[in-house]
mmCIF file of N, CA and C in Angstrom:
data_model
loop_
_atom_site.group_PDB
_atom_site.id
_atom_site.type_symbol
_atom_site.label_atom_id
_atom_site.label_comp_id
_atom_site.label_asym_id
_atom_site.label_seq_id
_atom_site.Cartn_x
_atom_site.Cartn_y
_atom_site.Cartn_z
ATOM 1 N N MET A 179 -4.372 10.402 -3.897
ATOM 2 C CA MET A 179 -4.003 9.675 -2.682
ATOM 3 C C MET A 179 -5.253 9.466 -1.909
ATOM 4 N N ASN A 180 -5.433 8.246 -1.403
ATOM 5 C CA ASN A 180 -6.591 7.958 -0.524
ATOM 6 C C ASN A 180 -6.240 8.160 0.917
ATOM 7 N N ASP A 181 -7.016 8.980 1.629
ATOM 8 C CA ASP A 181 -6.769 9.300 2.971
ATOM 9 C C ASP A 181 -7.479 8.410 3.970
ATOM 10 N N LEU A 182 -8.343 7.602 3.465
ATOM 11 C CA LEU A 182 -9.209 6.763 4.305
ATOM 12 C C LEU A 182 -8.829 5.312 4.194
ATOM 13 N N TYR A 183 -9.018 4.643 5.356
ATOM 14 C CA TYR A 183 -8.847 3.135 5.337
ATOM 15 C C TYR A 183 -10.058 2.496 4.727
ATOM 16 N N ALA A 184 -9.904 1.487 3.954
ATOM 17 C CA ALA A 184 -10.997 0.785 3.313
ATOM 18 C C ALA A 184 -11.915 0.151 4.321
ATOM 19 N N ARG A 185 -13.138 0.323 4.178
ATOM 20 C CA ARG A 185 -14.169 -0.245 5.087
ATOM 21 C C ARG A 185 -15.302 -0.728 4.324
ATOM 22 N N PRO A 186 -15.671 -1.940 4.182
ATOM 23 C CA PRO A 186 -14.857 -3.053 4.787
ATOM 24 C C PRO A 186 -13.677 -3.301 3.900
ATOM 25 N N GLU A 187 -12.731 -3.911 4.479
ATOM 26 C CA GLU A 187 -11.478 -4.200 3.688
ATOM 27 C C GLU A 187 -11.766 -5.268 2.648
ATOM 28 N N PRO A 188 -11.201 -5.168 1.442
ATOM 29 C CA PRO A 188 -11.470 -6.188 0.443
ATOM 30 C C PRO A 188 -10.860 -7.465 0.882
ATOM 31 N N SER A 189 -11.334 -8.567 0.310
ATOM 32 C CA SER A 189 -10.728 -9.897 0.497
ATOM 33 C C SER A 189 -9.505 -10.104 -0.343
ATOM 34 N N ARG A 190 -8.662 -11.084 -0.090
ATOM 35 C CA ARG A 190 -7.586 -11.365 -0.913
ATOM 36 C C ARG A 190 -7.997 -11.688 -2.359
ATOM 37 N N SER A 191 -9.037 -12.518 -2.497
ATOM 38 C CA SER A 191 -9.510 -12.797 -3.856
ATOM 39 C C SER A 191 -10.018 -11.587 -4.622
ATOM 40 N N GLU A 192 -10.584 -10.588 -3.916
ATOM 41 C CA GLU A 192 -11.016 -9.297 -4.522
ATOM 42 C C GLU A 192 -9.779 -8.548 -5.020
ATOM 43 N N ILE A 193 -8.677 -8.511 -4.205
ATOM 44 C CA ILE A 193 -7.508 -7.772 -4.547
ATOM 45 C C ILE A 193 -6.843 -8.501 -5.730
ATOM 46 N N ASP A 194 -6.753 -9.767 -5.624
ATOM 47 C CA ASP A 194 -6.114 -10.554 -6.739
ATOM 48 C C ASP A 194 -6.816 -10.392 -8.071
ATOM 49 N N ALA A 195 -8.119 -10.173 -8.059
ATOM 50 C CA ALA A 195 -8.967 -9.968 -9.248
ATOM 51 C C ALA A 195 -8.992 -8.587 -9.803
ATOM 52 N N MET A 196 -8.403 -7.634 -9.087
ATOM 53 C CA MET A 196 -8.517 -6.213 -9.503
ATOM 54 C C MET A 196 -7.585 -6.022 -10.773
ATOM 55 N N PRO A 197 -8.188 -5.450 -11.806
ATOM 56 C CA PRO A 197 -7.404 -5.204 -13.011
ATOM 57 C C PRO A 197 -6.490 -3.990 -12.845
ATOM 58 N N GLY A 198 -5.530 -3.898 -13.654
ATOM 59 C CA GLY A 198 -4.682 -2.696 -13.663
ATOM 60 C C GLY A 198 -3.678 -2.688 -12.625
ATOM 61 N N LYS A 199 -3.201 -1.462 -12.312
ATOM 62 C CA LYS A 199 -2.100 -1.244 -11.321
ATOM 63 C C LYS A 199 -2.687 -0.770 -10.032
ATOM 64 N N LEU A 200 -2.043 -1.172 -8.962
ATOM 65 C CA LEU A 200 -2.614 -0.959 -7.570
ATOM 66 C C LEU A 200 -1.539 -0.812 -6.576
ATOM 67 N N LEU A 201 -1.680 0.106 -5.634
ATOM 68 C CA LEU A 201 -0.875 0.367 -4.496
ATOM 69 C C LEU A 201 -1.703 0.069 -3.232
ATOM 70 N N ILE A 202 -1.268 -0.966 -2.499
ATOM 71 C CA ILE A 202 -1.937 -1.260 -1.211
ATOM 72 C C ILE A 202 -0.985 -0.805 -0.089
ATOM 73 N N GLU A 203 -1.575 0.031 0.770
ATOM 74 C CA GLU A 203 -0.821 0.535 1.888
ATOM 75 C C GLU A 203 -1.349 -0.073 3.121
ATOM 76 N N PHE A 204 -0.520 -0.861 3.845
ATOM 77 C CA PHE A 204 -0.905 -1.528 5.113
ATOM 78 C C PHE A 204 -0.331 -0.650 6.253
ATOM 79 N N GLY A 205 -1.218 -0.352 7.228
ATOM 80 C CA GLY A 205 -0.760 0.404 8.406
ATOM 81 C C GLY A 205 -1.872 0.504 9.348
ATOM 82 N N THR A 206 -1.687 1.519 10.255
ATOM 83 C CA THR A 206 -2.778 1.912 11.191
ATOM 84 C C THR A 206 -2.799 3.398 11.327
ATOM 85 N N PRO A 207 -3.953 3.994 11.807
ATOM 86 C CA PRO A 207 -3.950 5.489 11.946
ATOM 87 C C PRO A 207 -3.134 6.014 13.164
ATOM 88 N N TRP A 208 -2.706 5.111 13.997
ATOM 89 C CA TRP A 208 -1.952 5.526 15.246
ATOM 90 C C TRP A 208 -0.460 5.288 15.104
ATOM 91 N N CYS A 209 -0.007 4.587 14.072
ATOM 92 C CA CYS A 209 1.367 4.230 13.887
ATOM 93 C C CYS A 209 2.233 5.423 13.472
ATOM 94 N N GLY A 210 3.209 5.685 14.275
ATOM 95 C CA GLY A 210 4.120 6.765 13.986
ATOM 96 C C GLY A 210 4.857 6.706 12.622
ATOM 97 N N HIS A 211 5.298 5.566 12.325
ATOM 98 C CA HIS A 211 5.907 5.356 10.985
ATOM 99 C C HIS A 211 4.907 5.607 9.860
ATOM 100 N N CYS A 212 3.711 5.156 10.043
ATOM 101 C CA CYS A 212 2.628 5.378 9.041
ATOM 102 C C CYS A 212 2.394 6.824 8.868
ATOM 103 N N LEU A 213 2.264 7.548 9.982
ATOM 104 C CA LEU A 213 1.965 9.000 9.933
ATOM 105 C C LEU A 213 3.120 9.741 9.278
ATOM 106 N N ALA A 214 4.280 9.378 9.535
ATOM 107 C CA ALA A 214 5.587 10.006 8.944
ATOM 108 C C ALA A 214 5.623 9.776 7.412
ATOM 109 N N ALA A 215 5.095 8.606 6.980
ATOM 110 C CA ALA A 215 5.119 8.310 5.595
ATOM 111 C C ALA A 215 4.103 9.054 4.752
ATOM 112 N N GLN A 216 3.040 9.501 5.457
ATOM 113 C CA GLN A 216 1.931 10.168 4.644
ATOM 114 C C GLN A 216 2.370 11.260 3.682
ATOM 115 N N PRO A 217 3.224 12.275 4.230
ATOM 116 C CA PRO A 217 3.609 13.289 3.223
ATOM 117 C C PRO A 217 4.462 12.749 2.075
ATOM 118 N N LEU A 218 5.311 11.668 2.326
ATOM 119 C CA LEU A 218 6.093 11.063 1.288
ATOM 120 C C LEU A 218 5.137 10.439 0.224
ATOM 121 N N LEU A 219 4.168 9.695 0.696
ATOM 122 C CA LEU A 219 3.204 9.069 -0.115
ATOM 123 C C LEU A 219 2.466 10.068 -0.950
ATOM 124 N N ALA A 220 1.993 11.113 -0.381
ATOM 125 C CA ALA A 220 1.244 12.204 -1.052
ATOM 126 C C ALA A 220 2.059 12.851 -2.181
ATOM 127 N N SER A 221 3.338 13.105 -1.862
ATOM 128 C CA SER A 221 4.199 13.655 -2.879
ATOM 129 C C SER A 221 4.504 12.650 -4.054
ATOM 130 N N ALA A 222 4.728 11.421 -3.690
ATOM 131 C CA ALA A 222 5.027 10.424 -4.728
ATOM 132 C C ALA A 222 3.846 10.149 -5.592
ATOM 133 N N LEU A 223 2.653 10.027 -4.957
ATOM 134 C CA LEU A 223 1.442 9.671 -5.735
ATOM 135 C C LEU A 223 0.994 10.829 -6.613
ATOM 136 N N ALA A 224 1.351 12.042 -6.289
ATOM 137 C CA ALA A 224 0.966 13.232 -7.099
ATOM 138 C C ALA A 224 1.461 13.019 -8.543
ATOM 139 N N GLY A 225 2.496 12.348 -8.702
ATOM 140 C CA GLY A 225 3.000 12.082 -10.116
ATOM 141 C C GLY A 225 2.350 10.961 -10.849
ATOM 142 N N PHE A 226 1.460 10.216 -10.114
ATOM 143 C CA PHE A 226 0.855 8.981 -10.748
ATOM 144 C C PHE A 226 -0.663 8.989 -10.450
ATOM 145 N N PRO A 227 -1.348 9.957 -11.051
ATOM 146 C CA PRO A 227 -2.837 10.119 -10.624
ATOM 147 C C PRO A 227 -3.674 8.866 -11.120
ATOM 148 N N ASP A 228 -3.218 8.096 -12.000
ATOM 149 C CA ASP A 228 -4.091 6.915 -12.401
ATOM 150 C C ASP A 228 -3.797 5.675 -11.569
ATOM 151 N N LEU A 229 -2.876 5.648 -10.628
ATOM 152 C CA LEU A 229 -2.568 4.525 -9.838
ATOM 153 C C LEU A 229 -3.603 4.404 -8.715
ATOM 154 N N ARG A 230 -4.297 3.303 -8.672
ATOM 155 C CA ARG A 230 -5.270 3.023 -7.660
ATOM 156 C C ARG A 230 -4.570 2.811 -6.336
ATOM 157 N N HIS A 231 -5.029 3.512 -5.237
ATOM 158 C CA HIS A 231 -4.412 3.432 -3.909
ATOM 159 C C HIS A 231 -5.425 2.968 -2.944
ATOM 160 N N ILE A 232 -5.160 1.871 -2.229
ATOM 161 C CA ILE A 232 -6.038 1.372 -1.207
ATOM 162 C C ILE A 232 -5.338 1.340 0.089
ATOM 163 N N ARG A 233 -5.873 1.935 1.133
ATOM 164 C CA ARG A 233 -5.356 1.901 2.500
ATOM 165 C C ARG A 233 -6.019 0.835 3.271
ATOM 166 N N ILE A 234 -5.265 -0.067 3.931
ATOM 167 C CA ILE A 234 -5.807 -1.191 4.724
ATOM 168 C C ILE A 234 -5.287 -1.045 6.122
ATOM 169 N N GLU A 235 -6.235 -0.954 7.018
ATOM 170 C CA GLU A 235 -5.870 -0.932 8.507
ATOM 171 C C GLU A 235 -5.486 -2.359 8.864
ATOM 172 N N ASP A 236 -4.216 -2.539 9.370
ATOM 173 C CA ASP A 236 -3.703 -3.858 9.604
ATOM 174 C C ASP A 236 -3.603 -4.087 11.134
ATOM 175 N N GLY A 237 -3.433 -5.287 11.546
ATOM 176 C CA GLY A 237 -3.257 -5.636 12.952
ATOM 177 C C GLY A 237 -3.356 -7.161 13.105
ATOM 178 N N PRO A 238 -3.173 -7.557 14.328
ATOM 179 C CA PRO A 238 -3.239 -9.002 14.576
ATOM 180 C C PRO A 238 -4.554 -9.562 14.144
ATOM 181 N N GLY A 239 -4.525 -10.713 13.498
ATOM 182 C CA GLY A 239 -5.745 -11.389 13.042
ATOM 183 C C GLY A 239 -6.414 -10.789 11.842
ATOM 184 N N ARG A 240 -5.790 -9.820 11.166
ATOM 185 C CA ARG A 240 -6.416 -9.233 10.022
ATOM 186 C C ARG A 240 -5.939 -10.061 8.819
ATOM 187 N N ALA A 241 -6.989 -10.696 8.145
ATOM 188 C CA ALA A 241 -6.701 -11.683 7.148
ATOM 189 C C ALA A 241 -5.922 -11.153 6.003
ATOM 190 N N LEU A 242 -6.262 -9.981 5.439
ATOM 191 C CA LEU A 242 -5.557 -9.468 4.253
ATOM 192 C C LEU A 242 -4.081 -9.207 4.502
ATOM 193 N N GLY A 243 -3.792 -8.517 5.652
ATOM 194 C CA GLY A 243 -2.379 -8.356 6.001
ATOM 195 C C GLY A 243 -1.666 -9.625 6.184
ATOM 196 N N ARG A 244 -2.259 -10.573 6.772
ATOM 197 C CA ARG A 244 -1.602 -11.874 6.958
ATOM 198 C C ARG A 244 -1.324 -12.601 5.626
ATOM 199 N N SER A 245 -2.292 -12.456 4.703
ATOM 200 C CA SER A 245 -2.109 -13.076 3.395
ATOM 201 C C SER A 245 -0.950 -12.519 2.648
ATOM 202 N N PHE A 246 -0.576 -11.195 2.914
ATOM 203 C CA PHE A 246 0.532 -10.592 2.332
ATOM 204 C C PHE A 246 1.742 -10.676 3.200
ATOM 205 N N ARG A 247 1.659 -11.368 4.301
ATOM 206 C CA ARG A 247 2.788 -11.530 5.285
ATOM 207 C C ARG A 247 3.370 -10.210 5.761
ATOM 208 N N VAL A 248 2.463 -9.197 6.017
ATOM 209 C CA VAL A 248 2.899 -7.930 6.500
ATOM 210 C C VAL A 248 3.347 -8.089 7.973
ATOM 211 N N LYS A 249 4.493 -7.559 8.265
ATOM 212 C CA LYS A 249 5.017 -7.600 9.603
ATOM 213 C C LYS A 249 5.315 -6.213 10.157
ATOM 214 N N LEU A 250 5.692 -5.274 9.284
ATOM 215 C CA LEU A 250 5.969 -3.910 9.764
ATOM 216 C C LEU A 250 5.080 -2.941 9.052
ATOM 217 N N TRP A 251 4.863 -1.779 9.664
ATOM 218 C CA TRP A 251 4.032 -0.726 9.040
ATOM 219 C C TRP A 251 4.851 0.522 8.815
ATOM 220 N N PRO A 252 4.544 1.261 7.803
ATOM 221 C CA PRO A 252 3.652 0.853 6.692
ATOM 222 C C PRO A 252 4.424 -0.028 5.722
ATOM 223 N N THR A 253 3.674 -0.928 5.166
ATOM 224 C CA THR A 253 4.112 -1.814 4.052
ATOM 225 C C THR A 253 3.261 -1.318 2.846
ATOM 226 N N LEU A 254 4.023 -1.046 1.739
ATOM 227 C CA LEU A 254 3.380 -0.725 0.492
ATOM 228 C C LEU A 254 3.621 -1.875 -0.533
ATOM 229 N N VAL A 255 2.469 -2.456 -0.979
ATOM 230 C CA VAL A 255 2.543 -3.513 -1.917
ATOM 231 C C VAL A 255 2.039 -2.986 -3.269
ATOM 232 N N LEU A 256 2.870 -3.144 -4.320
ATOM 233 C CA LEU A 256 2.492 -2.657 -5.598
ATOM 234 C C LEU A 256 2.222 -3.798 -6.478
ATOM 235 N N MET A 257 1.061 -3.790 -7.075
ATOM 236 C CA MET A 257 0.547 -4.906 -7.921
ATOM 237 C C MET A 257 0.155 -4.489 -9.321
ATOM 238 N N ALA A 258 0.244 -5.427 -10.201
ATOM 239 C CA ALA A 258 -0.146 -5.248 -11.582
ATOM 240 C C ALA A 258 -1.015 -6.469 -11.995
ATOM 241 N N HIS A 259 -2.268 -6.176 -12.281
ATOM 242 C CA HIS A 259 -3.162 -7.257 -12.805
ATOM 243 C C HIS A 259 -3.206 -8.452 -11.785
ATOM 244 N N GLY A 260 -3.328 -8.142 -10.444
ATOM 245 C CA GLY A 260 -3.503 -9.195 -9.474
ATOM 246 C C GLY A 260 -2.230 -9.861 -8.994
ATOM 247 N N GLN A 261 -1.021 -9.365 -9.500
ATOM 248 C CA GLN A 261 0.260 -10.039 -9.108
ATOM 249 C C GLN A 261 1.137 -8.985 -8.470
ATOM 250 N N GLU A 262 1.699 -9.347 -7.317
ATOM 251 C CA GLU A 262 2.617 -8.450 -6.594
ATOM 252 C C GLU A 262 3.886 -8.270 -7.428
ATOM 253 N N VAL A 263 4.221 -7.015 -7.662
ATOM 254 C CA VAL A 263 5.414 -6.700 -8.472
ATOM 255 C C VAL A 263 6.564 -6.354 -7.588
ATOM 256 N N THR A 264 6.284 -5.499 -6.483
ATOM 257 C CA THR A 264 7.338 -5.069 -5.552
ATOM 258 C C THR A 264 6.586 -4.590 -4.288
ATOM 259 N N ARG A 265 7.454 -4.354 -3.334
ATOM 260 C CA ARG A 265 6.942 -3.785 -2.050
ATOM 261 C C ARG A 265 7.980 -2.994 -1.386
ATOM 262 N N LEU A 266 7.544 -2.090 -0.553
ATOM 263 C CA LEU A 266 8.394 -1.186 0.271
ATOM 264 C C LEU A 266 7.915 -1.291 1.759
ATOM 265 N N ILE A 267 8.922 -1.416 2.582
ATOM 266 C CA ILE A 267 8.571 -1.469 4.021
ATOM 267 C C ILE A 267 9.241 -0.222 4.682
ATOM 268 N N ARG A 268 8.342 0.570 5.328
ATOM 269 C CA ARG A 268 8.761 1.782 5.967
ATOM 270 C C ARG A 268 9.630 2.604 4.998
ATOM 271 N N PRO A 269 8.983 3.073 3.926
ATOM 272 C CA PRO A 269 9.702 3.946 2.954
ATOM 273 C C PRO A 269 10.270 5.143 3.643
ATOM 274 N N ALA A 270 11.540 5.543 3.187
ATOM 275 C CA ALA A 270 12.265 6.638 3.809
ATOM 276 C C ALA A 270 12.185 7.895 2.997
ATOM 277 N N SER A 271 11.820 7.769 1.724
ATOM 278 C CA SER A 271 11.850 8.975 0.913
ATOM 279 C C SER A 271 10.794 8.882 -0.197
ATOM 280 N N THR A 272 10.446 10.000 -0.732
ATOM 281 C CA THR A 272 9.506 10.111 -1.921
ATOM 282 C C THR A 272 10.174 9.402 -3.018
ATOM 283 N N GLN A 273 11.493 9.543 -3.248
ATOM 284 C CA GLN A 273 12.152 8.906 -4.365
ATOM 285 C C GLN A 273 12.068 7.364 -4.302
ATOM 286 N N ASP A 274 12.208 6.816 -3.052
ATOM 287 C CA ASP A 274 12.037 5.341 -2.941
ATOM 288 C C ASP A 274 10.585 4.969 -3.428
ATOM 289 N N ILE A 275 9.630 5.649 -2.973
ATOM 290 C CA ILE A 275 8.264 5.349 -3.411
ATOM 291 C C ILE A 275 8.050 5.429 -4.881
ATOM 292 N N ARG A 276 8.586 6.597 -5.446
ATOM 293 C CA ARG A 276 8.474 6.767 -6.928
ATOM 294 C C ARG A 276 9.172 5.679 -7.714
ATOM 295 N N ALA A 277 10.348 5.261 -7.193
ATOM 296 C CA ALA A 277 11.056 4.247 -7.852
ATOM 297 C C ALA A 277 10.315 2.894 -7.888
ATOM 298 N N ALA A 278 9.663 2.556 -6.794
ATOM 299 C CA ALA A 278 8.861 1.369 -6.731
ATOM 300 C C ALA A 278 7.670 1.463 -7.596
ATOM 301 N N ILE A 279 7.006 2.620 -7.659
ATOM 302 C CA ILE A 279 5.839 2.799 -8.494
ATOM 303 C C ILE A 279 6.339 2.697 -10.025
ATOM 304 N N GLY A 280 7.455 3.316 -10.276
ATOM 305 C CA GLY A 280 7.983 3.185 -11.619
ATOM 306 C C GLY A 280 8.199 1.788 -12.109
ATOM 307 N N ARG A 281 8.546 0.899 -11.217
ATOM 308 C CA ARG A 281 8.728 -0.528 -11.586
ATOM 309 C C ARG A 281 7.420 -1.201 -12.004
ATOM 310 N N VAL A 282 6.300 -0.614 -11.527
ATOM 311 C CA VAL A 282 5.006 -1.156 -11.867
ATOM 312 C C VAL A 282 4.359 -0.435 -13.056
ATOM 313 N N ILE A 283 4.443 0.896 -13.094
ATOM 314 C CA ILE A 283 3.722 1.611 -14.219
ATOM 315 C C ILE A 283 4.608 2.372 -15.077
ATOM 316 N N GLY A 284 5.857 2.464 -14.881
ATOM 317 C CA GLY A 284 6.755 3.218 -15.657
ATOM 318 C C GLY A 284 7.016 4.626 -15.111
ATOM 319 N N PRO A 285 7.845 5.478 -15.667
ATOM 320 C CA PRO A 285 8.118 6.797 -15.133
ATOM 321 C C PRO A 285 6.893 7.636 -15.090
ATOM 322 N N GLY A 286 6.782 8.490 -14.004
ATOM 323 C CA GLY A 286 5.607 9.355 -13.891
ATOM 324 C C GLY A 286 5.835 10.680 -14.409
#
């Protein structure tokens, strides 16, 4: 699990060109929903050590979040070979996150 927000954040074209499986987490360091999701994410990601995880600090005017039409935090976007496969908005459980990851990479 990545505990740091990407600096600088990648562009949409860089994200779309990334090979393999990817989890993009949009949020902010001060968001209560984002903070509450961190233990759930850590637990879920422990079963998928090969899944690349990028944290993106989002907010008004942030190009990457807007390109993904992020409206609520945290939003988890799961991608395979540059294509969005599924997303979770404000995940409520580790099982929800694992199920979404499973749709991208298979059972962990």
